[in-house]
Amino acid sequence: MDVNHPAQTFDYVRSADQDSPVAALHPVVIVGAGPVGLTLAIDLAKKGIPVVVLDDDHRLSTGSRAICFAKRTLEIFDRLGIGERCVNKGVSWNVGKVFLREQLLYEFNLLPERNHQRPAFINLQQYYVEAFLNDAARAESNVDLRWKNKVVGVTQGDESVTLSVDTPDGIHSINARYVVACDGARSPIRGFIGQESKGQVFRDRFLIADVKMTAPFPTERWFWFDPPFHPNQSVLLHKQPDDVWRIDFQLGWDADPELEKRPENVLPRVRALLGADTAFELEWVSVYTFACMRMEKFRHGRVLFAGDSAHGVSPFGARGANSGIQDADNLGWKLAAVVNGAAPDALIDSYCAEREFAADENIMNSTRSTDFITPKSEVSKLFRNAVLELARDHPFARRIVNSGRLSMPSTYADSPLSTPGDDTSFNKGVALGAPAVDAPVQVDGRHCWFLSLIGKTFTVVQLIDANTLKITIVGADQRENQTVFAEPSGDWKHRYSERVGTTYLFRPDQHVCARWHTYDEQSIQRAVNRALGKNAQ
Amino acid sequence: MLNIEPNLANPDAFYEALIDMHRELTTEQSHLVNAKLVLLLANHIGDVSVLHDAMRRARDSEAQP
Ligand SMILES: Cc1cc2nc3c(=O)[nH]c(=O)nc-3n(C[C@H](O)[C@H](O)[C@H](O)COP(=O)(O)OP(=O)(O)OC[C@H]3O[C@@H](n4cnc5c(N)ncnc54)[C@H](O)[C@@H]3O)c2cc1C
């Protein structure tokens, strides 16, 4: 039996720091135990870095928040040990359908290839994800999770940052070499250091109803433009675990959020969609407006920003939590290397370069989707409607219809950490800066997934003959290298290369940082050094 | 490259057909039809640099005083 996750609470425990005569110094303090802060904490802990996590609350997230978690997130969660739990509890889906009025315009499959361990998406309430992350965090002796610890002040020094922390026992101070602010869209830390997140607010309102019912709708993402049950607006329907469905009604800018939230106004809207005979219960109802924004820089001295504190998007591409988790994945290994003394502080600047670029990509996609769903002008609406009407009979127009381009991981194409190597002469495979792609392989005659073999640290993968992959997990020095031999499947070769000699170097976050047609020890060492921010040319 | 030299075999006939396309439509319907026409032609052309050039020319002549 699952415990009732939404109601789970965590106890405030007085920490030794509160009785210390001088403020304690921690290598890393994370502010915020949301999905991003917890992901980062577990990752750092697994890399041997002790972390303190402060959260002003003592509960899981409540209400209607993230439900769609992308394949890449699940792959990152696999490394943290919670991927399987999320997939088992979640609703897996790959297919989306778009309707205009009553008619199906087109459908898309987000994972057209077979033989990947994880689906394109699962739907799972954010409170489950947070509950699983919490369990994993508490299992790490390196993670010190402190509930009801609210950061109320930040002072930056040359060597460390001082945080003032308010608790039920009063205020105390702690120091950290690095602070990562994962404190959400309103980020108090951002305010304390005099920064802001800037962008565009969309002039539209959305009613989000989480509804409990048993209904025969398939596990697909259904999006309607101008449906008969909610004329002139859009509606999104999506299945979550526990027979809960997310229904998202566009209301327009003039709607009164307080009135719209009342059950007597919500129930008829839901009934119009489901039909009068379907029994259902309202789980949670809220009215949102959405914005696309970001901080100009994700690093300010020793304070780093990740997740919603650094950037925000509208939910139509499920890019909020998914991109925040990729922030954490990008930052974890870099921060660990810097704290361990294996890399210079400047490596952290590459976090900003890569993830600010990713934020722009997410904001661009999210803005385009929102502009299609919520046209800002008469002429924008005219073209939107023209596209929709053409889409029925004209394949090209279906490709323009935009009901949300769903979260895909970013490729760090121009990353300073990448080594060009032979990249440009590969005519296929996984590009420089892109995340590794999964495929089945065999180890000792047993099936396993490629992604499970790479990414603890830097990993070199070499196709030494048609049937053998040599996978070397790079240790702190050569003698600590670990080698595994695997047999690539046809899918692996199709996705990476058939050419014997092909050598890929993956970073600890599984992104490709170099690839060559032949194996050369020295080139690999140089590429690793470069990816650690050392002697970059 | 956007071709701005004469390319229509019979410009008068084309123009007549264009106006005819809008016969008996309200202004609102005409706008929608024009938008569809733009989309159909844009897809046919495909080359974004040509499209950008066309967009720039269409807009520039409007923005001039
Ligand atoms: C309706 C809706 C639907 C969404 N759907 C999706 C989706 O399908 N997929 C997706 O990927 N994303 C989705 N999102 C976005 C997603 O919910 C967020 O991007 C995600 O929660 C961000 O995680 P975070 O850890 O950065 O911040 P948060 O989850 O906001 O966590 C911040 C934490 O910091 C704590 N905190 C704040 N201030 C302090 C302080 N001073 N001291 C200590 N702690 C503090 C807070 O208590 C909180 O626990 C959706 C959002 C909404 C609103």
XYZ file of C-alpha atoms and ligand atoms in Angstrom:
655
model
C 0.000 0.000 0.000
C 1.195 3.489 -0.784
C 1.033 5.856 2.103
C -1.201 8.796 1.453
C 1.492 10.899 -0.148
C -0.310 14.215 -0.408
C -0.781 14.272 3.355
C 2.776 13.232 4.233
C 4.543 15.681 6.544
C 8.100 15.848 7.811
C 9.269 16.790 11.254
C 11.351 19.764 12.143
C 14.481 18.535 13.913
C 16.832 20.898 15.664
C 20.284 20.688 14.032
C 23.683 20.819 15.718
C 24.374 24.018 13.756
C 21.832 25.805 15.919
C 23.881 25.129 19.060
C 27.255 25.846 17.514
C 29.010 28.953 18.899
C 30.417 29.760 15.439
C 28.426 29.370 12.244
C 29.140 25.990 10.634
C 30.714 25.869 7.152
C 29.153 23.430 4.671
C 30.476 22.705 1.191
C 27.006 23.000 -0.396
C 23.688 24.251 0.925
C 20.588 23.843 -1.228
C 17.619 26.089 -0.540
C 14.322 24.431 -1.452
C 13.280 20.780 -1.300
C 11.169 20.829 -4.468
C 11.897 18.426 -7.340
C 14.975 20.387 -8.401
C 16.598 20.829 -4.983
C 16.027 17.193 -4.056
C 17.377 15.889 -7.376
C 20.538 17.909 -6.918
C 20.920 16.850 -3.279
C 20.714 13.138 -4.077
C 23.080 13.465 -7.019
C 25.690 15.321 -4.950
C 25.324 12.866 -2.084
C 25.905 9.928 -4.419
C 29.056 11.678 -5.601
C 30.299 11.860 -2.030
C 29.473 15.496 -1.263
C 27.660 16.216 2.009
C 24.732 18.570 1.433
C 22.361 20.486 3.645
C 18.880 21.102 2.218
C 16.769 23.839 3.778
C 13.037 24.103 3.179
C 10.655 26.562 4.759
C 7.797 24.071 4.613
C 7.360 20.541 5.932
C 5.002 19.062 3.343
C 4.989 17.806 -0.225
C 3.682 20.086 -2.960
C -0.076 20.435 -2.889
C -2.650 21.170 -5.555
C -2.364 20.973 -9.312
C 1.244 21.159 -10.322
C 3.465 19.129 -12.626
C 2.090 15.873 -14.003
C 4.104 15.158 -17.168
C 7.610 13.851 -16.562
C 9.736 13.312 -19.635
C 11.911 10.396 -20.687
C 15.075 12.352 -19.947
C 13.875 13.053 -16.407
C 13.193 9.352 -15.910
C 16.681 8.534 -17.137
C 18.148 10.985 -14.632
C 15.905 9.492 -11.953
C 17.211 6.043 -12.875
C 20.662 7.192 -11.828
C 19.207 8.435 -8.537
C 17.405 5.137 -8.042
C 13.780 6.272 -8.329
C 13.088 5.857 -12.063
C 11.426 2.470 -11.659
C 9.220 3.658 -8.809
C 8.032 6.631 -10.855
C 7.292 4.499 -13.915
C 5.479 1.853 -11.864
C 3.251 4.405 -10.220
C 2.912 6.689 -13.248
C 0.797 6.440 -16.373
C 3.058 5.909 -19.403
C 2.123 7.550 -22.658
C 3.595 8.356 -26.073
C 0.604 9.473 -28.135
C -1.096 12.855 -28.352
C -4.236 13.772 -30.294
C -5.350 17.191 -31.416
C -8.982 17.963 -32.190
C -10.604 20.920 -33.897
C -14.183 21.183 -32.719
C -15.382 17.550 -32.820
C -12.938 16.342 -35.397
C -9.568 14.632 -34.925
C -7.002 16.765 -36.759
C -3.976 14.629 -36.250
C -2.079 12.496 -33.776
C 1.585 12.359 -32.873
C 3.816 9.751 -31.302
C 6.574 11.216 -29.165
C 8.580 8.010 -29.159
C 8.304 6.496 -32.613
C 11.283 4.159 -32.026
C 11.095 0.815 -30.263
C 13.577 -0.506 -27.731
C 14.018 2.265 -25.237
C 13.739 1.457 -21.550
C 11.620 4.510 -20.764
C 8.494 5.892 -22.439
C 8.382 9.404 -23.889
C 6.419 10.555 -20.864
C 4.752 9.421 -17.717
C 2.044 11.294 -15.927
C 2.518 11.367 -12.199
C 1.403 13.938 -9.670
C 4.268 16.123 -8.508
C 3.631 15.101 -4.885
C 4.469 11.498 -5.741
C 7.687 12.526 -7.440
C 8.599 14.620 -4.424
C 7.692 11.769 -2.074
C 9.952 9.348 -3.968
C 12.762 11.900 -4.085
C 12.340 12.457 -0.368
C 12.628 8.761 0.364
C 15.775 8.569 -1.759
C 17.237 11.677 -0.118
C 16.609 10.356 3.360
C 18.353 7.113 2.447
C 21.564 9.067 1.709
C 23.670 9.685 4.791
C 25.225 12.652 2.967
C 21.896 14.491 2.774
C 20.846 16.583 5.762
C 17.246 17.643 5.093
C 16.028 20.425 7.357
C 12.314 21.216 7.333
C 10.874 24.487 8.613
C 14.210 26.125 7.922
C 13.415 29.325 6.115
C 16.208 31.382 4.608
C 15.624 35.013 5.521
C 18.924 36.593 4.522
C 21.976 36.052 2.306
C 25.434 37.651 2.589
C 28.140 36.872 0.068
C 31.792 36.731 1.061
C 34.865 35.854 -1.021
C 35.218 32.367 0.363
C 31.676 31.550 1.439
C 28.059 32.652 1.669
C 26.267 33.252 4.959
C 22.599 32.335 5.216
C 20.295 33.498 7.985
C 17.873 30.721 8.707
C 14.636 31.098 10.611
C 13.321 28.023 12.434
C 10.708 27.311 15.093
C 13.603 27.785 17.565
C 14.592 31.180 16.179
C 17.176 32.484 13.724
C 20.711 31.153 13.272
C 23.395 31.500 10.616
C 25.184 28.897 8.526
C 27.942 29.287 5.957
C 28.358 27.488 2.675
C 31.041 27.458 0.025
C 28.242 27.269 -2.531
C 24.536 27.932 -2.207
C 22.131 26.601 -4.793
C 18.828 28.449 -4.786
C 16.143 25.948 -5.820
C 13.539 28.006 -4.031
C 10.940 28.208 -6.771
C 9.402 30.836 -9.015
C 9.145 33.497 -6.320
C 12.712 32.789 -5.137
C 13.304 34.830 -1.994
C 17.068 34.268 -2.457
C 16.873 35.999 -5.832
C 15.316 38.990 -4.096
C 17.869 39.013 -1.253
C 20.728 39.416 -3.714
C 18.868 42.119 -5.646
C 18.141 40.135 -8.803
C 14.951 39.467 -10.724
C 13.512 37.132 -13.318
C 12.202 38.995 -16.353
C 9.950 38.087 -19.228
C 6.473 38.002 -20.573
C 3.164 37.304 -18.839
C 0.490 35.817 -21.099
C -2.834 37.579 -20.933
C -4.992 34.531 -20.501
C -6.326 32.469 -17.642
C -6.636 28.724 -17.332
C -8.875 26.711 -15.073
C -7.125 23.538 -13.995
C -9.349 20.862 -12.541
C -8.025 17.576 -11.216
C -11.010 15.269 -11.344
C -11.410 11.789 -9.881
C -13.428 9.378 -12.018
C -13.309 6.064 -13.795
C -13.618 6.879 -17.464
C -12.817 5.010 -20.645
C -10.601 7.705 -22.224
C -7.302 6.270 -23.428
C -3.965 7.170 -21.853
C -3.179 9.815 -24.442
C -2.836 13.561 -24.361
C -6.026 15.031 -25.853
C -6.122 18.655 -26.848
C -9.130 20.417 -28.330
C -9.315 23.730 -30.115
C -12.804 25.203 -29.958
C -14.645 22.080 -28.768
C -18.464 22.147 -28.704
C -18.393 21.677 -24.924
C -16.195 24.761 -24.415
C -16.609 26.960 -27.494
C -13.893 29.354 -28.717
C -11.332 28.163 -26.164
C -8.978 25.230 -25.790
C -9.188 22.212 -23.484
C -6.566 19.654 -22.488
C -7.363 16.259 -20.963
C -4.777 13.982 -19.440
C -4.795 10.892 -17.262
C -2.940 10.650 -13.953
C -2.586 7.704 -11.556
C -5.301 6.907 -8.979
C -8.094 7.573 -11.535
C -7.370 11.279 -11.455
C -7.674 13.285 -14.676
C -6.230 16.694 -15.356
C -8.569 18.959 -17.301
C -7.288 22.291 -18.375
C -9.844 24.861 -19.623
C -8.757 28.067 -21.305
C -10.899 30.882 -19.900
C -9.672 34.082 -21.521
C -8.202 37.114 -19.806
C -11.475 38.592 -18.609
C -12.499 35.608 -16.509
C -12.783 36.231 -12.789
C -10.473 33.720 -11.075
C -12.394 33.675 -7.805
C -15.750 33.056 -9.472
C -14.351 30.452 -11.839
C -12.940 28.386 -8.987
C -16.311 27.916 -7.322
C -17.654 24.366 -7.661
C -20.996 25.624 -9.010
C -19.086 27.098 -11.967
C -16.560 24.325 -12.404
C -18.982 21.386 -12.306
C -20.967 22.395 -15.423
C -17.750 22.835 -17.420
C -16.544 19.371 -16.468
C -19.969 17.846 -17.063
C -20.110 19.388 -20.524
C -16.908 17.537 -21.393
C -17.637 14.208 -19.720
C -21.369 13.984 -20.351
C -24.105 14.098 -17.754
C -23.808 10.392 -16.882
C -20.204 10.293 -15.755
C -19.765 10.408 -12.019
C -16.736 12.352 -10.835
C -15.331 14.232 -7.879
C -13.257 17.399 -7.898
C -9.847 16.805 -6.334
C -8.363 20.226 -6.783
C -9.314 23.341 -8.740
C -7.196 26.393 -9.447
C -6.979 29.258 -11.916
C -3.580 30.160 -13.340
C -1.957 32.748 -15.542
C 1.367 31.835 -17.088
C 4.581 33.613 -17.870
C 7.861 32.941 -19.628
C 10.817 34.480 -17.844
C 14.367 33.954 -16.723
C 17.161 35.509 -14.726
C 19.806 37.101 -16.856
C 22.553 35.092 -15.133
C 22.189 31.844 -13.200
C 25.341 32.473 -11.194
C 25.985 35.332 -8.800
C 29.267 34.773 -7.029
C 28.828 31.679 -4.902
C 25.054 31.597 -5.288
C 23.665 29.511 -8.155
C 20.090 29.351 -9.366
C 18.362 26.244 -10.690
C 14.788 25.332 -11.631
C 11.890 27.766 -11.339
C 14.006 30.302 -9.429
C 16.145 30.727 -12.556
C 13.495 30.410 -15.270
C 9.790 29.916 -15.801
C 7.681 28.691 -18.689
C 4.008 28.071 -19.383
C 3.061 24.451 -18.730
C 2.120 23.591 -22.331
C 5.370 21.798 -23.037
C 5.839 20.284 -19.583
C 9.141 22.085 -19.488
C 9.136 23.470 -15.928
C 10.134 20.617 -13.660
C 11.676 18.666 -16.532
C 14.088 21.463 -17.384
C 14.791 22.173 -13.719
C 15.778 18.544 -13.211
C 18.141 18.872 -16.159
C 19.619 21.967 -14.477
C 20.316 19.857 -11.414
C 21.764 17.072 -13.566
C 24.058 19.567 -15.287
C 25.190 21.234 -12.074
C 25.635 18.164 -9.862
C 28.799 16.695 -11.343
C 30.392 20.091 -11.865
C 29.795 21.240 -8.312
C 31.025 17.892 -7.005
C 34.225 18.148 -9.068
C 34.873 21.700 -7.868
C 34.178 20.901 -4.211
C 36.435 17.830 -4.445
C 39.218 19.905 -5.950
C 39.153 17.923 -9.202
C 38.165 20.977 -11.258
C 38.581 24.755 -11.042
C 35.725 26.979 -9.912
C 35.357 28.186 -13.509
C 33.754 24.848 -14.421
C 30.617 26.142 -12.730
C 30.436 28.952 -15.305
C 29.765 26.296 -17.924
C 26.624 25.388 -15.971
C 25.383 28.891 -16.669
C 26.424 28.855 -20.318
C 24.706 25.533 -20.978
C 21.584 25.968 -18.909
C 20.945 29.609 -19.831
C 21.019 28.420 -23.430
C 18.631 25.592 -22.514
C 16.326 28.051 -20.740
C 16.173 30.184 -23.881
C 15.284 27.132 -25.929
C 12.541 26.167 -23.482
C 11.205 29.696 -23.317
C 11.199 29.931 -27.108
C 9.229 26.696 -27.452
C 6.877 27.541 -24.648
C 6.253 31.048 -25.996
C 5.515 29.709 -29.472
C 3.036 27.189 -28.086
C 1.371 29.761 -25.897
C 1.115 32.213 -28.787
C -0.607 29.524 -30.845
C -2.997 28.502 -28.070
C -3.548 32.081 -26.866
C -3.117 34.331 -29.935
C -2.128 37.815 -28.844
C -3.669 39.810 -31.697
C -6.498 39.625 -34.222
C -4.149 38.689 -37.029
C -2.374 36.087 -34.926
C -5.738 34.507 -34.222
C -6.630 34.696 -37.917
C -3.526 32.733 -38.931
C -4.000 30.293 -36.076
C -7.524 29.550 -37.270
C -6.363 29.322 -40.874
C -3.766 26.716 -39.861
C -6.356 24.728 -37.918
C -8.830 24.736 -40.792
C -6.205 23.693 -43.317
C -4.855 20.984 -41.029
C -7.699 18.590 -41.652
C -6.874 18.031 -45.325
C -3.318 19.368 -45.613
C -0.519 17.430 -43.956
C 1.840 20.420 -43.933
C -0.536 22.459 -41.761
C -0.731 19.706 -39.132
C 2.949 20.260 -38.509
C 2.275 23.924 -37.765
C -0.504 23.196 -35.266
C 1.061 23.781 -31.866
C -0.720 22.492 -28.779
C 2.551 22.376 -26.821
C 5.914 21.075 -28.037
C 6.752 18.689 -25.267
C 9.951 18.770 -23.288
C 13.047 17.449 -24.996
C 16.512 17.667 -23.474
C 18.811 20.359 -24.830
C 21.864 19.625 -26.944
C 24.792 21.779 -25.788
C 25.967 22.295 -29.340
C 28.523 25.010 -28.695
C 29.577 24.023 -25.220
C 33.078 25.099 -24.188
C 33.362 21.678 -22.544
C 33.087 19.769 -25.830
C 36.037 18.651 -27.936
C 35.274 18.694 -31.663
C 37.286 15.492 -32.325
C 35.904 13.748 -35.416
C 32.356 14.982 -34.757
C 31.811 16.697 -38.082
C 32.717 13.606 -40.100
C 30.119 11.408 -38.396
C 27.122 11.163 -40.691
C 24.850 9.827 -37.965
C 24.863 8.892 -34.328
C 24.488 11.015 -31.223
C 25.772 14.541 -31.803
C 28.280 16.446 -29.737
C 26.574 17.970 -26.717
C 23.480 15.751 -26.993
C 22.399 13.416 -24.201
C 23.143 9.737 -24.687
C 20.396 7.743 -26.359
C 19.282 4.493 -24.814
C 19.450 1.108 -26.562
C 19.487 -2.518 -25.500
C 22.871 -4.193 -24.991
C 23.971 -7.469 -23.449
C 26.435 -7.951 -20.630
C 27.550 -11.550 -19.974
C 24.697 -12.742 -22.164
C 22.087 -10.841 -20.192
C 19.946 -8.040 -21.540
C 20.526 -4.611 -20.068
C 20.095 -0.956 -21.022
C 22.997 1.069 -22.326
C 22.208 4.107 -20.176
C 22.564 2.059 -17.004
C 26.216 1.407 -17.892
C 27.348 5.002 -18.360
C 27.352 8.248 -16.449
C 28.657 7.603 -12.956
C 31.708 9.617 -13.969
C 33.216 10.241 -17.407
C 32.717 7.139 -19.516
C 34.524 6.042 -22.680
C 32.620 3.721 -24.981
C 34.500 2.092 -27.816
C 33.230 -0.298 -30.475
C 36.261 -2.615 -30.500
C 34.801 -5.151 -32.911
C 31.430 -5.733 -34.512
C 30.148 -7.500 -31.403
C 31.949 -5.817 -28.546
C 31.663 -2.511 -26.740
C 34.397 -1.668 -24.309
C 32.980 0.638 -21.663
C 35.511 2.340 -19.429
C 34.375 4.295 -16.413
C 37.115 6.822 -15.908
C 38.489 6.922 -12.372
C 40.299 9.739 -10.602
C 43.495 8.193 -11.950
C 44.112 5.491 -14.529
C 44.389 2.673 -11.984
C 40.864 3.336 -10.789
C 39.354 2.862 -14.238
C 36.664 0.194 -14.428
C 35.958 -1.690 -17.595
C 32.847 -3.539 -18.703
C 32.404 -5.368 -21.986
C 29.007 -5.396 -23.618
C 27.485 -6.655 -26.822
C 25.753 -3.880 -28.766
C 22.347 -4.581 -30.303
C 21.466 -3.552 -33.834
C 19.625 -0.630 -32.268
C 22.769 0.507 -30.495
C 24.754 0.438 -33.728
C 21.986 2.170 -35.588
C 21.833 4.920 -32.956
C 25.607 5.380 -32.442
C 27.726 3.838 -35.175
C 28.485 0.598 -36.986
C 32.057 1.533 -37.628
C 34.602 -0.458 -35.635
C 36.862 1.905 -33.701
C 34.138 4.461 -32.970
C 34.798 5.996 -29.575
C 32.367 8.151 -27.607
C 33.255 10.099 -24.482
C 30.284 10.817 -22.205
C 30.246 13.331 -19.386
C 28.906 12.307 -15.973
C 25.512 13.758 -17.019
C 25.582 11.401 -20.047
C 25.964 14.169 -22.618
C 28.446 13.473 -25.411
C 31.569 15.585 -24.975
C 33.679 14.079 -27.764
C 33.595 11.336 -30.388
C 36.179 9.916 -32.687
C 36.500 7.215 -35.344
C 39.499 5.709 -33.577
C 40.572 5.233 -30.002
C 43.377 7.445 -28.769
C 44.296 7.562 -25.112
C 45.827 11.031 -25.252
C 42.915 12.637 -27.062
C 40.566 11.177 -24.486
C 42.598 12.527 -21.593
C 42.722 15.952 -23.187
C 38.976 15.913 -23.780
C 38.296 14.927 -20.159
C 40.515 17.750 -18.955
C 38.768 20.189 -21.182
C 35.366 19.018 -19.953
C 36.585 19.618 -16.405
C 37.413 23.198 -17.308
C 41.165 22.530 -17.095
C 43.655 23.748 -19.720
C 40.923 24.434 -22.257
C 42.347 25.599 -25.581
C 16.430 34.268 -53.803
C 13.015 35.807 -54.104
C 12.147 36.393 -57.730
C 10.817 39.934 -58.117
C 10.978 39.959 -61.914
C 7.824 39.120 -63.915
C 7.135 35.406 -63.576
C 3.405 35.122 -64.305
C 2.552 34.144 -67.830
C -0.659 36.103 -67.719
C -0.677 38.739 -64.975
C -4.140 40.053 -65.771
C -5.698 36.625 -65.582
C -3.931 35.916 -62.293
C -5.155 39.173 -60.831
C -8.686 38.498 -61.923
C -8.582 35.022 -60.349
C -7.249 36.476 -57.115
C -10.108 38.963 -56.867
C -12.590 36.322 -57.957
C -11.464 34.087 -55.149
C -13.006 36.584 -52.744
C -16.344 36.960 -54.501
C -19.333 36.937 -52.141
C -17.145 36.632 -49.068
C -17.464 38.963 -46.109
C -14.320 40.912 -45.255
C -13.776 38.577 -42.338
C -14.017 35.494 -44.548
C -11.711 37.104 -47.068
C -9.083 37.663 -44.431
C -9.221 34.000 -43.490
C -8.994 32.939 -47.114
C -5.985 35.201 -47.633
C -4.315 33.750 -44.574
C -4.844 30.233 -45.902
C -3.468 31.266 -49.249
C -0.325 32.648 -47.614
C 0.163 29.414 -45.692
C -0.360 27.219 -48.758
C 2.069 29.230 -50.850
C 4.636 29.464 -48.060
C 4.691 25.712 -47.698
C 5.010 25.296 -51.438
C 8.004 27.640 -51.534
C 9.550 26.026 -48.504
C 12.831 27.927 -48.635
C 12.851 30.095 -45.491
C 15.297 32.624 -46.859
C 12.942 33.310 -49.762
C 10.035 33.569 -47.337
C 11.910 35.939 -45.041
C 12.817 38.084 -48.008
C 9.188 38.186 -49.109
C 8.018 39.014 -45.585
C 10.541 41.814 -45.311
C 9.543 43.306 -48.658
C 5.838 43.028 -47.873
C 6.321 44.734 -44.540
C 8.877 47.374 -45.596
C 6.645 48.829 -48.243
C 4.005 49.186 -45.526
C 6.256 50.767 -42.923
C 7.413 53.503 -45.313
C 5.783 56.919 -44.761
C -0.563 23.907 -13.298
C 0.868 23.545 -13.447
C 1.204 22.450 -14.230
C 2.529 22.096 -14.405
N 2.804 21.016 -15.167
C 4.083 20.641 -15.339
C 4.391 19.462 -16.046
O 3.491 18.724 -16.490
N 5.695 19.118 -16.198
C 6.702 19.878 -15.681
O 7.865 19.516 -15.865
N 6.446 20.999 -14.970
C 5.170 21.393 -14.778
N 4.898 22.481 -14.007
C 6.011 23.245 -13.409
C 6.566 22.612 -12.122
O 5.556 22.481 -11.154
C 7.706 23.467 -11.593
O 8.574 23.787 -12.653
C 8.518 22.780 -10.486
O 7.784 22.603 -9.328
C 9.775 23.578 -10.161
O 10.505 22.924 -9.177
P 11.509 23.713 -8.223
O 12.123 22.667 -7.361
O 12.368 24.606 -9.034
O 10.593 24.703 -7.364
P 9.392 24.399 -6.355
O 8.742 23.121 -6.663
O 8.564 25.613 -6.351
O 10.116 24.241 -4.946
C 10.662 25.337 -4.268
C 10.852 24.961 -2.799
O 11.566 26.013 -2.136
C 11.004 26.232 -0.874
N 11.339 27.610 -0.467
C 10.892 28.765 -0.994
N 11.413 29.798 -0.342
C 12.213 29.315 0.631
C 13.024 29.915 1.665
N 13.111 31.235 1.822
N 13.721 29.108 2.483
C 13.652 27.767 2.359
N 12.901 27.152 1.412
C 12.179 27.925 0.563
C 9.510 25.983 -1.113
O 8.826 25.651 0.073
C 9.530 24.796 -2.067
O 9.535 23.565 -1.375
C 3.566 22.862 -13.803
C 3.240 23.948 -13.003
C 1.919 24.293 -12.824
C 1.598 25.452 -11.952
